Amino acid sequence: NAGVMQNPRHLVRRRGQEARLRCSPMKGHSHVYWYRQLPEEGLKFMVYLQKENIIDESGMPKERFSAEFPKEGPSILRIQQVVRGDSAAYFCASSPGGQLNTGELFFGEGSRLTVL
Amino acid sequence: KNQVEQSPQSLIILEGKNCTLQCNYTVSPFSNLRWYKQDTGRGPVSLTIMTFSENTKSNGRYTATLDADTKQSSLHITASQLSDSASYICVVSARTGANNLFFGTGTRLTVIP
């Protein structure tokens, strides 16, 4: 049973380019969360999605950032016109049900974005 | 305001020694508390999950405690090993709210030989 798969693991972009980060949740999981982590800092919530629905995007910047979790395929976190401040590790986590259950979150290994 | 605070921010101990990490929270209504271990460059991995009725739970050399009255949890590591060097993150769930997970900023533990 494969865990949460994130790709790419490392991504380098120049300022103004677009970054697309993918997350395939664990089999049977329908809830996906994205977190951002700056070096030496904690995880910061960005967005919580279920299949085809955004449940909470309160942690995501209003501009340039978007997320989706289509009926088929992985969840995608998209950053348009990247700036140096977007350089961070982006972690995806999944769970079988909503966060209200007592099940744990399963994290991927993260995608590290570097903006030159 | 729902918050999770961890202390110390960082800790250095000698291999073989014990240590205790603290987590204080103001999350309400409380559902459960999890401790995660995050190795450098890796994703967090769950160590323990504790519900309201649980006071102590062990996972090998890791023992977590929970005092729901004072809203405090601790993670005790016994006979530390070099591989214990990591960040330890406390995550508290509320029983209500669409996004009800609250993260501490973690304790960075370094075990030296």
Coordinates of C-alpha atoms in Angstrom, one line a residue:
Chain A
N1 CA 0.0 0.0 0.0
A2 CA 1.9 3.0 -1.3
G3 CA 2.0 6.1 1.0
V4 CA 1.3 9.6 0.0
M5 CA 3.3 10.4 -3.2
Q6 CA 4.4 13.9 -4.0
N7 CA 6.2 15.0 -7.1
P8 CA 8.4 16.5 -8.0
R9 CA 10.6 16.2 -4.9
H10 CA 12.7 19.1 -6.0
L11 CA 11.7 21.9 -8.4
V12 CA 13.7 24.9 -9.5
R13 CA 11.9 27.9 -11.1
R14 CA 12.9 31.4 -12.1
R15 CA 10.9 34.3 -10.9
G16 CA 7.7 34.7 -12.9
Q17 CA 7.4 31.1 -13.9
E18 CA 4.7 28.7 -12.8
A19 CA 5.2 25.8 -10.3
R20 CA 2.9 22.8 -10.2
L21 CA 3.2 20.4 -7.3
R22 CA 1.3 17.1 -7.3
C23 CA 0.1 14.9 -4.5
S24 CA -1.4 11.4 -4.8
P25 CA -3.1 10.5 -1.5
M26 CA -3.0 7.1 0.0
K27 CA -5.3 4.5 -1.5
G28 CA -8.8 5.0 -0.1
H29 CA -8.1 8.5 1.2
S30 CA -10.4 11.2 -0.1
H31 CA -9.1 14.2 2.0
V32 CA -6.0 16.1 1.1
Y33 CA -4.2 18.9 3.0
W34 CA -1.4 21.1 1.8
Y35 CA 1.2 22.7 4.2
R36 CA 4.1 25.0 3.6
Q37 CA 7.3 24.9 5.6
L38 CA 10.0 27.5 5.6
P39 CA 13.5 26.4 6.7
E40 CA 13.8 26.0 10.5
E41 CA 10.0 26.8 10.9
G42 CA 6.9 24.9 11.5
L43 CA 4.2 23.6 9.1
K44 CA 1.7 26.3 8.0
F45 CA -1.7 25.2 6.8
M46 CA -2.6 26.3 3.3
V47 CA -5.6 24.4 2.0
Y48 CA -7.9 21.4 2.7
L49 CA -9.6 19.6 -0.1
Q50 CA -12.0 16.8 -0.7
K51 CA -12.6 15.3 -4.1
E52 CA -13.7 18.1 -6.4
N53 CA -14.3 20.5 -3.4
I54 CA -12.2 23.0 -1.5
I55 CA -13.2 22.8 2.1
D56 CA -10.9 25.5 3.6
E57 CA -8.4 27.6 1.8
S58 CA -7.9 30.2 4.5
G59 CA -4.2 29.6 4.7
M60 CA -3.5 30.1 1.0
P61 CA -2.6 33.5 -0.4
K62 CA -5.4 35.0 -2.4
E63 CA -3.3 35.7 -5.4
R64 CA -1.1 33.4 -7.5
F65 CA -1.9 30.3 -5.5
S66 CA -4.6 27.7 -6.4
A67 CA -5.3 24.1 -5.5
E68 CA -7.5 21.4 -6.9
F69 CA -8.4 17.8 -6.2
P70 CA -10.2 16.5 -9.3
K71 CA -12.4 13.4 -9.4
E72 CA -9.6 11.6 -11.1
G73 CA -5.9 12.1 -10.7
P74 CA -3.7 13.8 -8.1
S75 CA -4.3 17.0 -6.1
I76 CA -2.4 19.9 -7.6
L77 CA -1.0 23.0 -5.9
R78 CA -0.3 25.6 -8.5
I79 CA 1.8 28.7 -7.9
Q80 CA 1.8 31.3 -10.7
Q81 CA 4.4 33.9 -11.3
V82 CA 6.6 32.6 -8.5
V83 CA 8.7 34.9 -6.4
R84 CA 11.7 34.2 -4.2
G85 CA 9.5 34.2 -1.1
D86 CA 7.7 31.1 -2.4
S87 CA 10.9 29.0 -1.9
A88 CA 9.9 26.5 0.7
A89 CA 9.0 22.8 1.2
Y90 CA 5.4 22.0 0.4
F91 CA 3.9 19.0 2.2
C92 CA 0.8 17.1 1.3
A93 CA -1.1 15.0 3.8
S94 CA -4.1 12.7 3.4
S95 CA -6.7 11.0 5.6
P96 CA -9.5 8.6 4.9
G97 CA -12.2 10.8 6.4
G98 CA -12.5 14.3 7.6
Q99 CA -10.2 15.8 10.2
L100 CA -13.0 15.2 12.7
N101 CA -12.2 11.6 12.9
T102 CA -9.4 10.3 15.2
G103 CA -7.3 8.9 12.3
E104 CA -3.9 10.3 11.7
L105 CA -2.7 12.3 8.8
F106 CA -0.3 10.6 6.5
F107 CA 2.3 13.0 5.0
G108 CA 4.2 12.8 1.8
E109 CA 7.9 13.5 1.7
G110 CA 7.4 17.0 0.4
S111 CA 8.2 19.0 -2.7
R112 CA 11.0 21.5 -2.3
L113 CA 10.6 24.6 -4.4
T114 CA 13.5 26.9 -5.1
V115 CA 12.9 30.1 -6.9
L116 CA 16.0 31.7 -8.5
Chain B
K1 CA -8.0 31.6 20.2
N2 CA -7.0 28.0 19.4
Q3 CA -3.2 27.8 19.9
V4 CA -0.5 25.1 20.4
E5 CA 2.8 26.1 22.0
Q6 CA 5.8 23.8 22.3
S7 CA 8.8 24.0 24.5
P8 CA 11.7 24.1 24.4
Q9 CA 12.2 25.4 20.8
S10 CA 15.4 23.4 20.6
L11 CA 17.2 20.9 22.7
I12 CA 20.6 19.2 22.6
I13 CA 21.3 16.0 24.7
L14 CA 23.9 13.4 24.9
E15 CA 23.2 9.9 23.5
G16 CA 21.7 7.6 26.0
K17 CA 20.1 10.4 28.1
N18 CA 16.4 11.0 28.5
C19 CA 14.5 14.1 27.6
T20 CA 11.0 15.5 27.8
L21 CA 9.3 17.8 25.3
Q22 CA 6.3 19.9 26.3
C23 CA 3.1 20.9 24.5
N24 CA 0.5 23.3 25.9
Y25 CA -2.7 24.0 24.0
T26 CA -5.8 26.2 24.2
V27 CA -7.8 24.3 21.6
S28 CA -11.4 23.8 22.5
P29 CA -13.4 21.7 22.3
F30 CA -10.6 19.2 22.4
S31 CA -10.8 16.0 20.3
N32 CA -7.3 14.5 20.3
L33 CA -3.6 15.2 20.3
R34 CA -0.9 13.7 18.1
W35 CA 2.9 13.8 18.3
Y36 CA 4.7 13.6 15.0
K37 CA 8.4 13.1 14.3
Q38 CA 9.9 14.9 11.3
D39 CA 13.4 13.9 10.2
T40 CA 15.3 16.6 8.3
G41 CA 14.2 16.7 4.7
R42 CA 11.4 14.2 5.3
G43 CA 7.6 14.4 5.9
P44 CA 6.2 14.1 9.5
V45 CA 5.4 10.6 10.8
S46 CA 2.9 10.0 13.5
L47 CA 4.3 8.7 16.9
T48 CA 1.2 8.6 19.1
I49 CA -2.4 9.8 19.1
M50 CA -4.1 10.5 22.4
T51 CA -7.8 11.1 23.1
F52 CA -9.5 12.8 26.0
S53 CA -9.7 9.7 28.1
E54 CA -6.0 8.7 27.7
N55 CA -3.4 9.8 30.2
T56 CA -0.3 7.9 29.0
K57 CA 0.6 6.0 25.8
S58 CA 3.9 4.4 24.9
N59 CA 5.5 3.6 21.5
G60 CA 8.8 1.9 22.2
R61 CA 11.1 4.5 23.8
Y62 CA 8.6 7.3 23.3
T63 CA 6.0 7.9 26.0
A64 CA 3.3 10.6 25.6
T65 CA 1.2 11.9 28.5
L66 CA -1.9 14.0 28.4
D67 CA -3.5 16.2 31.1
A68 CA -6.8 17.4 29.6
D69 CA -7.6 19.5 32.7
T70 CA -4.4 21.6 32.4
K71 CA -4.3 21.2 28.6
Q72 CA -0.8 19.9 28.6
S73 CA 1.0 17.0 26.9
S74 CA 4.5 15.8 27.1
L75 CA 6.6 13.5 25.0
H76 CA 9.3 11.6 27.0
I77 CA 12.2 9.9 25.1
T78 CA 14.1 7.3 27.0
A79 CA 17.7 6.3 26.3
S80 CA 18.0 8.6 23.3
Q81 CA 19.7 7.5 20.2
L82 CA 21.3 9.5 17.4
S83 CA 18.4 8.6 15.2
D84 CA 16.1 10.5 17.5
S85 CA 17.5 13.8 16.2
A86 CA 14.5 15.4 14.5
S87 CA 11.7 17.9 15.0
Y88 CA 8.8 16.8 17.1
I89 CA 5.5 18.4 16.3
C90 CA 2.4 18.5 18.5
V91 CA -0.9 18.7 16.6
V92 CA -4.2 19.2 18.4
S93 CA -7.6 18.5 16.9
A94 CA -10.8 20.3 17.9
R95 CA -14.1 18.5 17.7
T96 CA -15.7 21.2 15.6
G97 CA -14.8 23.2 12.6
A98 CA -14.1 22.3 9.0
N99 CA -10.4 22.7 9.4
N100 CA -9.8 21.8 13.0
L101 CA -6.1 20.9 13.2
F102 CA -3.8 23.2 15.1
F103 CA 0.0 22.7 14.8
G104 CA 2.8 23.6 17.2
T105 CA 6.0 24.9 15.7
G106 CA 7.9 21.9 16.9
T107 CA 10.9 21.2 19.1
R108 CA 14.2 20.6 17.4
L109 CA 16.0 17.7 19.2
T110 CA 19.7 17.0 18.5
V111 CA 21.3 14.0 20.0
I112 CA 25.1 14.1 20.1
P113 CA 27.4 11.2 20.7

